[in-house]
Amino acid sequence: MTRFSLPAPAKLNLFLHITGRRPNGFHELQTLFALLDHGDTLTFESAERLSLRCDDPALADDDNLVLRAARLLRQQTGCAAGARLTLTKRLPAGGGLGGGSSDAATALWGLDQLWGLNLGEQRLAELGLMLGADVPVFVRGRNAWAEGVGDRLTPVSLPQQWFLVVEPGISVSTARIFNDRQLTRHTPTIKLPASLGAATLETLHNDCEAVARHHFPAIGEALDWLQREAGNARMTGTGACCFARLTGEQSAQPLLQRLPQHWTAFVARSTQISPLHEALATLRATQNSGQT
């Protein structure tokens, strides 16, 4: 029986500008995705039927993006194989860290490997877009400047940074933020900066923060705490998680000790290549060596 596990890493939106709204209601945006070395894990086992287990039973329903990705893959390829999937969650739902989208991307890559489909990155990214606007960046596995609805991706090189990510204990509906009449939808578009260092990012912002603060006071409290304690703060995506850039891993420890008890947090490092793609390369090398 074939069995292996792959990571589903988190992302941060280092900024998020809403630049317009399409007639179909979707928003035009510009954002910068940074992939982290922290996230969920998805385990794949060959099986006759398709099934999903999760350490959070509430997430193992039929609408889970992992199952939707598996069904889409079978529908598009005609593959009738099954799989026993086990999802171990570390990323909060409604946190703006891309947990569901990352899980879906890992499902696409893992099942492509398990079922021997060999569809390749481009085709898997196209299928990912059918599941959600954030899925392709996880499929491609590189930090990216994104435009359109988040589907037009330009790979970028980012300096390695450490982040403290605070989870204020709430879940945010993306639709609620995007449907708010007070949301800024006309931020002027900008060109991809020549440098994407911390100084450049300080000049950018997240248009969703004001609306999120209004609806969810806990987000405002987290942002204010990070600004006061770390000297910088930003919300990722439409929330609820907020983050601060750190000078290094060790600088996180005093902050974690002062973290309010009703919050949780984690420390993570940005990566140039997704942990998913690194794990896939290792998996393929192991399987190839076993065949020789």
PDB file of C-alpha atoms in Angstrom:
ATOM      1  CA  MET A   1       0.000   0.000   0.000  1.00  0.00           C
ATOM      2  CA  THR A   2       1.308   3.434  -0.950  1.00  0.00           C
ATOM      3  CA  ARG A   3       1.301   5.972   1.906  1.00  0.00           C
ATOM      4  CA  PHE A   4       2.954   9.392   2.200  1.00  0.00           C
ATOM      5  CA  SER A   5       2.387  12.811   3.768  1.00  0.00           C
ATOM      6  CA  LEU A   6       2.771  16.298   2.318  1.00  0.00           C
ATOM      7  CA  PRO A   7       2.656  19.763   3.933  1.00  0.00           C
ATOM      8  CA  ALA A   8       0.044  22.414   3.158  1.00  0.00           C
ATOM      9  CA  PRO A   9       1.837  25.645   4.104  1.00  0.00           C
ATOM     10  CA  ALA A  10       0.316  28.919   5.235  1.00  0.00           C
ATOM     11  CA  LYS A  11       0.628  32.210   3.373  1.00  0.00           C
ATOM     12  CA  LEU A  12       0.678  35.808   4.423  1.00  0.00           C
ATOM     13  CA  ASN A  13      -0.586  38.722   2.362  1.00  0.00           C
ATOM     14  CA  LEU A  14       2.212  41.203   2.991  1.00  0.00           C
ATOM     15  CA  PHE A  15      -0.147  43.851   1.601  1.00  0.00           C
ATOM     16  CA  LEU A  16      -3.577  43.797  -0.054  1.00  0.00           C
ATOM     17  CA  HIS A  17      -4.937  46.616  -2.242  1.00  0.00           C
ATOM     18  CA  ILE A  18      -8.459  46.488  -3.674  1.00  0.00           C
ATOM     19  CA  THR A  19      -8.282  48.274  -7.011  1.00  0.00           C
ATOM     20  CA  GLY A  20     -11.743  47.732  -8.502  1.00  0.00           C
ATOM     21  CA  ARG A  21     -14.806  45.552  -8.811  1.00  0.00           C
ATOM     22  CA  ARG A  22     -15.912  43.544 -11.811  1.00  0.00           C
ATOM     23  CA  PRO A  23     -19.533  43.444 -13.068  1.00  0.00           C
ATOM     24  CA  ASN A  24     -19.817  39.883 -11.717  1.00  0.00           C
ATOM     25  CA  GLY A  25     -19.029  41.125  -8.209  1.00  0.00           C
ATOM     26  CA  PHE A  26     -15.467  39.800  -7.991  1.00  0.00           C
ATOM     27  CA  HIS A  27     -12.844  42.252  -6.785  1.00  0.00           C
ATOM     28  CA  GLU A  28      -9.710  43.312  -8.611  1.00  0.00           C
ATOM     29  CA  LEU A  29      -6.724  43.376  -6.302  1.00  0.00           C
ATOM     30  CA  GLN A  30      -2.994  43.556  -5.945  1.00  0.00           C
ATOM     31  CA  THR A  31      -1.247  41.576  -3.244  1.00  0.00           C
ATOM     32  CA  LEU A  32       2.026  39.942  -2.312  1.00  0.00           C
ATOM     33  CA  PHE A  33       1.958  36.318  -1.176  1.00  0.00           C
ATOM     34  CA  ALA A  34       4.679  35.050   1.149  1.00  0.00           C
ATOM     35  CA  LEU A  35       4.734  31.311   1.846  1.00  0.00           C
ATOM     36  CA  LEU A  36       5.613  30.099   5.348  1.00  0.00           C
ATOM     37  CA  ASP A  37       7.263  27.004   6.803  1.00  0.00           C
ATOM     38  CA  HIS A  38       4.190  26.333   8.968  1.00  0.00           C
ATOM     39  CA  GLY A  39       0.882  24.749   7.998  1.00  0.00           C
ATOM     40  CA  ASP A  40      -1.383  21.713   7.783  1.00  0.00           C
ATOM     41  CA  THR A  41      -0.415  18.165   6.785  1.00  0.00           C
ATOM     42  CA  LEU A  42      -2.254  15.871   4.394  1.00  0.00           C
ATOM     43  CA  THR A  43      -1.603  12.122   4.341  1.00  0.00           C
ATOM     44  CA  PHE A  44      -2.377  10.015   1.276  1.00  0.00           C
ATOM     45  CA  GLU A  45      -3.028   6.269   1.189  1.00  0.00           C
ATOM     46  CA  SER A  46      -4.133   4.126  -1.719  1.00  0.00           C
ATOM     47  CA  ALA A  47      -7.662   2.810  -1.246  1.00  0.00           C
ATOM     48  CA  GLU A  48     -10.626   1.551  -3.234  1.00  0.00           C
ATOM     49  CA  ARG A  49     -12.856   4.450  -2.199  1.00  0.00           C
ATOM     50  CA  LEU A  50     -12.327   8.173  -1.700  1.00  0.00           C
ATOM     51  CA  SER A  51     -12.568   9.306   1.923  1.00  0.00           C
ATOM     52  CA  LEU A  52     -11.368  12.107   4.190  1.00  0.00           C
ATOM     53  CA  ARG A  53     -10.630  12.096   7.899  1.00  0.00           C
ATOM     54  CA  CYS A  54      -9.639  15.200   9.864  1.00  0.00           C
ATOM     55  CA  ASP A  55      -8.515  15.753  13.428  1.00  0.00           C
ATOM     56  CA  ASP A  56     -11.222  18.438  13.494  1.00  0.00           C
ATOM     57  CA  PRO A  57     -14.327  16.360  12.627  1.00  0.00           C
ATOM     58  CA  ALA A  58     -16.313  19.507  11.827  1.00  0.00           C
ATOM     59  CA  LEU A  59     -14.072  20.086   8.797  1.00  0.00           C
ATOM     60  CA  ALA A  60     -14.396  16.592   7.323  1.00  0.00           C
ATOM     61  CA  ASP A  61     -17.689  17.297   5.574  1.00  0.00           C
ATOM     62  CA  ASP A  62     -18.494  16.716   1.929  1.00  0.00           C
ATOM     63  CA  ASP A  63     -17.786  20.363   1.053  1.00  0.00           C
ATOM     64  CA  ASN A  64     -14.184  20.301   2.276  1.00  0.00           C
ATOM     65  CA  LEU A  65     -11.850  21.686  -0.397  1.00  0.00           C
ATOM     66  CA  VAL A  66      -9.685  18.565  -0.181  1.00  0.00           C
ATOM     67  CA  LEU A  67     -12.588  16.359  -1.268  1.00  0.00           C
ATOM     68  CA  ARG A  68     -13.681  18.907  -3.854  1.00  0.00           C
ATOM     69  CA  ALA A  69     -10.158  18.899  -5.291  1.00  0.00           C
ATOM     70  CA  ALA A  70     -10.147  15.089  -5.427  1.00  0.00           C
ATOM     71  CA  ARG A  71     -13.516  14.936  -7.148  1.00  0.00           C
ATOM     72  CA  LEU A  72     -12.496  17.626  -9.632  1.00  0.00           C
ATOM     73  CA  LEU A  73      -9.312  15.742 -10.450  1.00  0.00           C
ATOM     74  CA  ARG A  74     -11.255  12.537 -11.111  1.00  0.00           C
ATOM     75  CA  GLN A  75     -13.864  14.371 -13.167  1.00  0.00           C
ATOM     76  CA  GLN A  76     -11.272  16.107 -15.349  1.00  0.00           C
ATOM     77  CA  THR A  77      -9.112  13.026 -15.935  1.00  0.00           C
ATOM     78  CA  GLY A  78     -11.588  10.160 -15.863  1.00  0.00           C
ATOM     79  CA  CYS A  79      -9.550   8.523 -13.109  1.00  0.00           C
ATOM     80  CA  ALA A  80     -11.672   6.190 -10.974  1.00  0.00           C
ATOM     81  CA  ALA A  81      -9.095   5.444  -8.273  1.00  0.00           C
ATOM     82  CA  GLY A  82      -9.772   6.012  -4.591  1.00  0.00           C
ATOM     83  CA  ALA A  83      -7.688   7.403  -1.759  1.00  0.00           C
ATOM     84  CA  ARG A  84      -7.786   7.540   2.016  1.00  0.00           C
ATOM     85  CA  LEU A  85      -6.962  11.130   2.964  1.00  0.00           C
ATOM     86  CA  THR A  86      -6.123  12.303   6.484  1.00  0.00           C
ATOM     87  CA  LEU A  87      -5.941  16.038   7.188  1.00  0.00           C
ATOM     88  CA  THR A  88      -4.097  17.319  10.254  1.00  0.00           C
ATOM     89  CA  LYS A  89      -5.032  20.954  10.877  1.00  0.00           C
ATOM     90  CA  ARG A  90      -2.767  23.593  12.347  1.00  0.00           C
ATOM     91  CA  LEU A  91      -4.156  26.617  10.504  1.00  0.00           C
ATOM     92  CA  PRO A  92      -7.400  28.177  11.746  1.00  0.00           C
ATOM     93  CA  ALA A  93     -10.449  28.370   9.508  1.00  0.00           C
ATOM     94  CA  GLY A  94     -11.313  31.937   8.525  1.00  0.00           C
ATOM     95  CA  GLY A  95      -7.869  33.147   9.524  1.00  0.00           C
ATOM     96  CA  GLY A  96      -6.640  34.621   6.244  1.00  0.00           C
ATOM     97  CA  LEU A  97      -3.721  32.173   6.118  1.00  0.00           C
ATOM     98  CA  GLY A  98      -5.035  30.264   3.107  1.00  0.00           C
ATOM     99  CA  GLY A  99      -5.499  26.996   4.984  1.00  0.00           C
ATOM    100  CA  GLY A 100      -8.333  25.604   2.869  1.00  0.00           C
ATOM    101  CA  SER A 101      -6.757  26.726  -0.406  1.00  0.00           C
ATOM    102  CA  SER A 102      -3.388  25.283   0.581  1.00  0.00           C
ATOM    103  CA  ASP A 103      -5.043  21.995   1.577  1.00  0.00           C
ATOM    104  CA  ALA A 104      -6.677  21.866  -1.865  1.00  0.00           C
ATOM    105  CA  ALA A 105      -3.367  22.509  -3.658  1.00  0.00           C
ATOM    106  CA  THR A 106      -1.650  19.785  -1.649  1.00  0.00           C
ATOM    107  CA  ALA A 107      -4.526  17.441  -2.459  1.00  0.00           C
ATOM    108  CA  LEU A 108      -4.092  18.120  -6.188  1.00  0.00           C
ATOM    109  CA  TRP A 109      -0.343  17.482  -6.109  1.00  0.00           C
ATOM    110  CA  GLY A 110      -0.588  14.477  -3.803  1.00  0.00           C
ATOM    111  CA  LEU A 111      -3.330  12.733  -5.772  1.00  0.00           C
ATOM    112  CA  ASP A 112      -1.548  13.522  -9.030  1.00  0.00           C
ATOM    113  CA  GLN A 113       1.387  11.622  -7.535  1.00  0.00           C
ATOM    114  CA  LEU A 114      -0.672   8.814  -5.938  1.00  0.00           C
ATOM    115  CA  TRP A 115      -2.710   8.169  -9.074  1.00  0.00           C
ATOM    116  CA  GLY A 116       0.184   8.581 -11.504  1.00  0.00           C
ATOM    117  CA  LEU A 117      -1.551  11.307 -13.518  1.00  0.00           C
ATOM    118  CA  ASN A 118       1.528  13.477 -14.188  1.00  0.00           C
ATOM    119  CA  LEU A 119      -0.579  16.514 -15.109  1.00  0.00           C
ATOM    120  CA  GLY A 120       2.144  19.046 -14.385  1.00  0.00           C
ATOM    121  CA  GLU A 121       2.128  22.409 -12.638  1.00  0.00           C
ATOM    122  CA  GLN A 122       0.285  24.416 -15.300  1.00  0.00           C
ATOM    123  CA  ARG A 123      -2.680  22.042 -15.524  1.00  0.00           C
ATOM    124  CA  LEU A 124      -2.914  21.637 -11.762  1.00  0.00           C
ATOM    125  CA  ALA A 125      -2.878  25.432 -11.349  1.00  0.00           C
ATOM    126  CA  GLU A 126      -5.741  25.700 -13.867  1.00  0.00           C
ATOM    127  CA  LEU A 127      -7.731  23.149 -11.889  1.00  0.00           C
ATOM    128  CA  GLY A 128      -6.831  24.973  -8.678  1.00  0.00           C
ATOM    129  CA  LEU A 129      -8.324  28.200  -9.992  1.00  0.00           C
ATOM    130  CA  MET A 130     -11.620  26.360 -10.452  1.00  0.00           C
ATOM    131  CA  LEU A 131     -11.587  25.699  -6.701  1.00  0.00           C
ATOM    132  CA  GLY A 132     -10.615  29.191  -5.541  1.00  0.00           C
ATOM    133  CA  ALA A 133      -8.574  32.269  -6.430  1.00  0.00           C
ATOM    134  CA  ASP A 134      -5.855  31.518  -3.843  1.00  0.00           C
ATOM    135  CA  VAL A 135      -5.284  27.885  -4.819  1.00  0.00           C
ATOM    136  CA  PRO A 136      -2.919  28.493  -7.796  1.00  0.00           C
ATOM    137  CA  VAL A 137      -0.267  30.271  -5.718  1.00  0.00           C
ATOM    138  CA  PHE A 138      -0.034  27.195  -3.490  1.00  0.00           C
ATOM    139  CA  VAL A 139       0.028  24.894  -6.514  1.00  0.00           C
ATOM    140  CA  ARG A 140       2.929  26.839  -8.040  1.00  0.00           C
ATOM    141  CA  GLY A 141       4.751  27.007  -4.726  1.00  0.00           C
ATOM    142  CA  ARG A 142       6.589  30.310  -5.049  1.00  0.00           C
ATOM    143  CA  ASN A 143       6.196  33.703  -3.426  1.00  0.00           C
ATOM    144  CA  ALA A 144       4.244  35.833  -5.847  1.00  0.00           C
ATOM    145  CA  TRP A 145       2.981  39.271  -6.756  1.00  0.00           C
ATOM    146  CA  ALA A 146      -0.695  38.722  -7.620  1.00  0.00           C
ATOM    147  CA  GLU A 147      -3.186  40.788  -9.607  1.00  0.00           C
ATOM    148  CA  GLY A 148      -6.634  40.330 -11.136  1.00  0.00           C
ATOM    149  CA  VAL A 149      -8.699  38.306  -8.665  1.00  0.00           C
ATOM    150  CA  GLY A 150      -5.411  36.940  -7.368  1.00  0.00           C
ATOM    151  CA  ASP A 151      -4.961  34.634 -10.348  1.00  0.00           C
ATOM    152  CA  ARG A 152      -2.333  36.584 -12.318  1.00  0.00           C
ATOM    153  CA  LEU A 153       0.875  35.579 -10.574  1.00  0.00           C
ATOM    154  CA  THR A 154       4.401  36.900 -10.994  1.00  0.00           C
ATOM    155  CA  PRO A 155       6.999  34.899  -9.028  1.00  0.00           C
ATOM    156  CA  VAL A 156       9.161  37.121  -6.851  1.00  0.00           C
ATOM    157  CA  SER A 157      12.197  36.694  -4.657  1.00  0.00           C
ATOM    158  CA  LEU A 158      11.670  37.861  -1.090  1.00  0.00           C
ATOM    159  CA  PRO A 159      14.232  38.230   1.672  1.00  0.00           C
ATOM    160  CA  GLN A 160      13.868  35.519   4.293  1.00  0.00           C
ATOM    161  CA  GLN A 161      11.956  36.930   7.244  1.00  0.00           C
ATOM    162  CA  TRP A 162      10.587  35.691  10.537  1.00  0.00           C
ATOM    163  CA  PHE A 163       7.030  36.502  11.541  1.00  0.00           C
ATOM    164  CA  LEU A 164       4.918  36.332  14.663  1.00  0.00           C
ATOM    165  CA  VAL A 165       1.377  35.430  13.616  1.00  0.00           C
ATOM    166  CA  VAL A 166      -1.419  36.063  16.106  1.00  0.00           C
ATOM    167  CA  GLU A 167      -4.732  34.208  15.968  1.00  0.00           C
ATOM    168  CA  PRO A 168      -7.282  36.344  17.879  1.00  0.00           C
ATOM    169  CA  GLY A 169      -9.699  33.451  18.290  1.00  0.00           C
ATOM    170  CA  ILE A 170     -12.335  34.396  15.711  1.00  0.00           C
ATOM    171  CA  SER A 171     -13.256  33.310  12.204  1.00  0.00           C
ATOM    172  CA  VAL A 172     -13.829  35.886   9.474  1.00  0.00           C
ATOM    173  CA  SER A 173     -16.052  35.413   6.443  1.00  0.00           C
ATOM    174  CA  THR A 174     -14.326  36.743   3.340  1.00  0.00           C
ATOM    175  CA  ALA A 175     -17.721  37.487   1.784  1.00  0.00           C
ATOM    176  CA  ARG A 176     -18.685  39.662   4.754  1.00  0.00           C
ATOM    177  CA  ILE A 177     -15.605  41.821   4.296  1.00  0.00           C
ATOM    178  CA  PHE A 178     -15.864  42.091   0.509  1.00  0.00           C
ATOM    179  CA  ASN A 179     -19.589  42.874   0.595  1.00  0.00           C
ATOM    180  CA  ASP A 180     -19.255  45.709   3.088  1.00  0.00           C
ATOM    181  CA  ARG A 181     -20.171  49.027   1.477  1.00  0.00           C
ATOM    182  CA  GLN A 182     -17.432  50.810   3.398  1.00  0.00           C
ATOM    183  CA  LEU A 183     -14.660  48.709   1.840  1.00  0.00           C
ATOM    184  CA  THR A 184     -12.209  50.766  -0.187  1.00  0.00           C
ATOM    185  CA  ARG A 185     -12.400  49.559  -3.791  1.00  0.00           C
ATOM    186  CA  HIS A 186     -10.475  52.214  -5.697  1.00  0.00           C
ATOM    187  CA  THR A 187      -6.885  52.084  -4.479  1.00  0.00           C
ATOM    188  CA  PRO A 188      -4.688  53.086  -7.447  1.00  0.00           C
ATOM    189  CA  THR A 189      -2.773  50.239  -9.036  1.00  0.00           C
ATOM    190  CA  ILE A 190       0.981  50.190  -8.595  1.00  0.00           C
ATOM    191  CA  LYS A 191       3.812  48.567 -10.505  1.00  0.00           C
ATOM    192  CA  LEU A 192       5.830  45.714  -9.102  1.00  0.00           C
ATOM    193  CA  PRO A 193       8.568  47.469  -7.090  1.00  0.00           C
ATOM    194  CA  ALA A 194      12.178  46.794  -8.003  1.00  0.00           C
ATOM    195  CA  SER A 195      12.825  45.964  -4.353  1.00  0.00           C
ATOM    196  CA  LEU A 196      10.440  44.167  -2.017  1.00  0.00           C
ATOM    197  CA  GLY A 197      12.276  44.795   1.227  1.00  0.00           C
ATOM    198  CA  ALA A 198      10.699  45.840   4.500  1.00  0.00           C
ATOM    199  CA  ALA A 199      11.035  49.551   3.732  1.00  0.00           C
ATOM    200  CA  THR A 200       8.974  49.175   0.552  1.00  0.00           C
ATOM    201  CA  LEU A 201       6.309  47.101   2.270  1.00  0.00           C
ATOM    202  CA  GLU A 202       5.898  49.767   4.949  1.00  0.00           C
ATOM    203  CA  THR A 203       4.508  52.097   2.264  1.00  0.00           C
ATOM    204  CA  LEU A 204       1.765  49.598   1.357  1.00  0.00           C
ATOM    205  CA  HIS A 205      -1.276  48.486   3.350  1.00  0.00           C
ATOM    206  CA  ASN A 206      -4.261  46.141   3.602  1.00  0.00           C
ATOM    207  CA  ASP A 207      -7.502  47.763   2.424  1.00  0.00           C
ATOM    208  CA  CYS A 208      -9.547  45.201   4.365  1.00  0.00           C
ATOM    209  CA  GLU A 209      -8.197  46.165   7.780  1.00  0.00           C
ATOM    210  CA  ALA A 210     -10.559  49.080   8.459  1.00  0.00           C
ATOM    211  CA  VAL A 211     -13.668  47.027   7.697  1.00  0.00           C
ATOM    212  CA  ALA A 212     -12.348  44.062   9.679  1.00  0.00           C
ATOM    213  CA  ARG A 213     -11.619  46.294  12.677  1.00  0.00           C
ATOM    214  CA  HIS A 214     -15.197  47.600  12.519  1.00  0.00           C
ATOM    215  CA  HIS A 215     -16.833  44.178  12.466  1.00  0.00           C
ATOM    216  CA  PHE A 216     -14.352  42.352  14.680  1.00  0.00           C
ATOM    217  CA  PRO A 217     -12.874  44.380  17.556  1.00  0.00           C
ATOM    218  CA  ALA A 218     -10.524  41.479  18.377  1.00  0.00           C
ATOM    219  CA  ILE A 219      -8.664  42.149  15.125  1.00  0.00           C
ATOM    220  CA  GLY A 220      -8.127  45.768  16.104  1.00  0.00           C
ATOM    221  CA  GLU A 221      -6.867  44.654  19.503  1.00  0.00           C
ATOM    222  CA  ALA A 222      -4.398  42.245  17.901  1.00  0.00           C
ATOM    223  CA  LEU A 223      -3.133  44.854  15.446  1.00  0.00           C
ATOM    224  CA  ASP A 224      -2.724  47.451  18.191  1.00  0.00           C
ATOM    225  CA  TRP A 225      -0.893  44.956  20.440  1.00  0.00           C
ATOM    226  CA  LEU A 226       1.525  43.939  17.692  1.00  0.00           C
ATOM    227  CA  GLN A 227       2.206  47.555  16.748  1.00  0.00           C
ATOM    228  CA  ARG A 228       2.912  48.410  20.364  1.00  0.00           C
ATOM    229  CA  GLU A 229       5.014  45.333  21.150  1.00  0.00           C
ATOM    230  CA  ALA A 230       6.792  44.648  17.826  1.00  0.00           C
ATOM    231  CA  GLY A 231       6.752  48.061  16.130  1.00  0.00           C
ATOM    232  CA  ASN A 232       4.789  46.884  13.090  1.00  0.00           C
ATOM    233  CA  ALA A 233       1.506  45.103  12.409  1.00  0.00           C
ATOM    234  CA  ARG A 234      -0.641  43.991   9.509  1.00  0.00           C
ATOM    235  CA  MET A 235      -3.663  41.785   8.920  1.00  0.00           C
ATOM    236  CA  THR A 236      -3.369  38.985   6.380  1.00  0.00           C
ATOM    237  CA  GLY A 237      -6.057  38.601   3.719  1.00  0.00           C
ATOM    238  CA  THR A 238      -9.496  39.487   5.043  1.00  0.00           C
ATOM    239  CA  GLY A 239      -8.474  38.360   8.535  1.00  0.00           C
ATOM    240  CA  ALA A 240      -8.624  37.268  11.227  1.00  0.00           C
ATOM    241  CA  CYS A 241      -4.917  36.598  11.753  1.00  0.00           C
ATOM    242  CA  CYS A 242      -2.477  39.471  12.158  1.00  0.00           C
ATOM    243  CA  PHE A 243       1.300  39.426  11.977  1.00  0.00           C
ATOM    244  CA  ALA A 244       4.458  41.353  12.688  1.00  0.00           C
ATOM    245  CA  ARG A 245       7.867  41.072  11.056  1.00  0.00           C
ATOM    246  CA  LEU A 246      10.652  40.078  13.448  1.00  0.00           C
ATOM    247  CA  THR A 247      14.379  40.739  13.468  1.00  0.00           C
ATOM    248  CA  GLY A 248      14.964  37.008  14.004  1.00  0.00           C
ATOM    249  CA  GLU A 249      13.518  33.876  15.550  1.00  0.00           C
ATOM    250  CA  GLN A 250      14.856  34.644  19.016  1.00  0.00           C
ATOM    251  CA  SER A 251      13.111  38.015  19.135  1.00  0.00           C
ATOM    252  CA  ALA A 252       9.763  36.193  19.185  1.00  0.00           C
ATOM    253  CA  GLN A 253      10.240  34.660  22.629  1.00  0.00           C
ATOM    254  CA  PRO A 254       9.687  37.827  24.712  1.00  0.00           C
ATOM    255  CA  LEU A 255       6.609  38.607  22.615  1.00  0.00           C
ATOM    256  CA  LEU A 256       5.176  35.122  23.105  1.00  0.00           C
ATOM    257  CA  GLN A 257       5.672  35.453  26.846  1.00  0.00           C
ATOM    258  CA  ARG A 258       3.653  38.680  26.845  1.00  0.00           C
ATOM    259  CA  LEU A 259       0.935  37.342  24.521  1.00  0.00           C
ATOM    260  CA  PRO A 260      -2.552  37.754  26.030  1.00  0.00           C
ATOM    261  CA  GLN A 261      -3.827  34.376  27.251  1.00  0.00           C
ATOM    262  CA  HIS A 262      -7.010  34.495  25.158  1.00  0.00           C
ATOM    263  CA  TRP A 263      -4.964  34.497  21.917  1.00  0.00           C
ATOM    264  CA  THR A 264      -2.770  31.881  20.291  1.00  0.00           C
ATOM    265  CA  ALA A 265       0.232  32.547  18.085  1.00  0.00           C
ATOM    266  CA  PHE A 266       2.979  30.876  16.131  1.00  0.00           C
ATOM    267  CA  VAL A 267       6.386  31.881  14.797  1.00  0.00           C
ATOM    268  CA  ALA A 268       7.210  31.064  11.187  1.00  0.00           C
ATOM    269  CA  ARG A 269       9.840  31.751   8.554  1.00  0.00           C
ATOM    270  CA  SER A 270       9.135  32.780   4.977  1.00  0.00           C
ATOM    271  CA  THR A 271      10.496  30.460   2.297  1.00  0.00           C
ATOM    272  CA  GLN A 272      11.575  30.940  -1.310  1.00  0.00           C
ATOM    273  CA  ILE A 273      10.237  27.523  -2.343  1.00  0.00           C
ATOM    274  CA  SER A 274       7.094  26.081  -0.815  1.00  0.00           C
ATOM    275  CA  PRO A 275       7.624  23.277   1.725  1.00  0.00           C
ATOM    276  CA  LEU A 276       5.131  21.354  -0.419  1.00  0.00           C
ATOM    277  CA  HIS A 277       7.421  21.455  -3.455  1.00  0.00           C
ATOM    278  CA  GLU A 278      10.452  20.543  -1.361  1.00  0.00           C
ATOM    279  CA  ALA A 279       8.554  17.537   0.025  1.00  0.00           C
ATOM    280  CA  LEU A 280       7.402  16.512  -3.456  1.00  0.00           C
ATOM    281  CA  ALA A 281      11.001  16.576  -4.722  1.00  0.00           C
ATOM    282  CA  THR A 282      12.088  14.367  -1.813  1.00  0.00           C
ATOM    283  CA  LEU A 283       9.169  11.984  -2.369  1.00  0.00           C
ATOM    284  CA  ARG A 284       9.954  11.604  -6.063  1.00  0.00           C
ATOM    285  CA  ALA A 285      13.652  11.064  -5.399  1.00  0.00           C
ATOM    286  CA  THR A 286      12.831   8.369  -2.835  1.00  0.00           C
ATOM    287  CA  GLN A 287      10.412   6.619  -5.167  1.00  0.00           C
ATOM    288  CA  ASN A 288      12.862   6.786  -8.074  1.00  0.00           C
ATOM    289  CA  SER A 289      15.687   5.335  -5.991  1.00  0.00           C
ATOM    290  CA  GLY A 290      13.387   2.496  -4.957  1.00  0.00           C
ATOM    291  CA  GLN A 291      12.731   1.648  -8.592  1.00  0.00           C
ATOM    292  CA  THR A 292      16.392   1.438  -9.604  1.00  0.00           C
TER     293      THR A 292
END
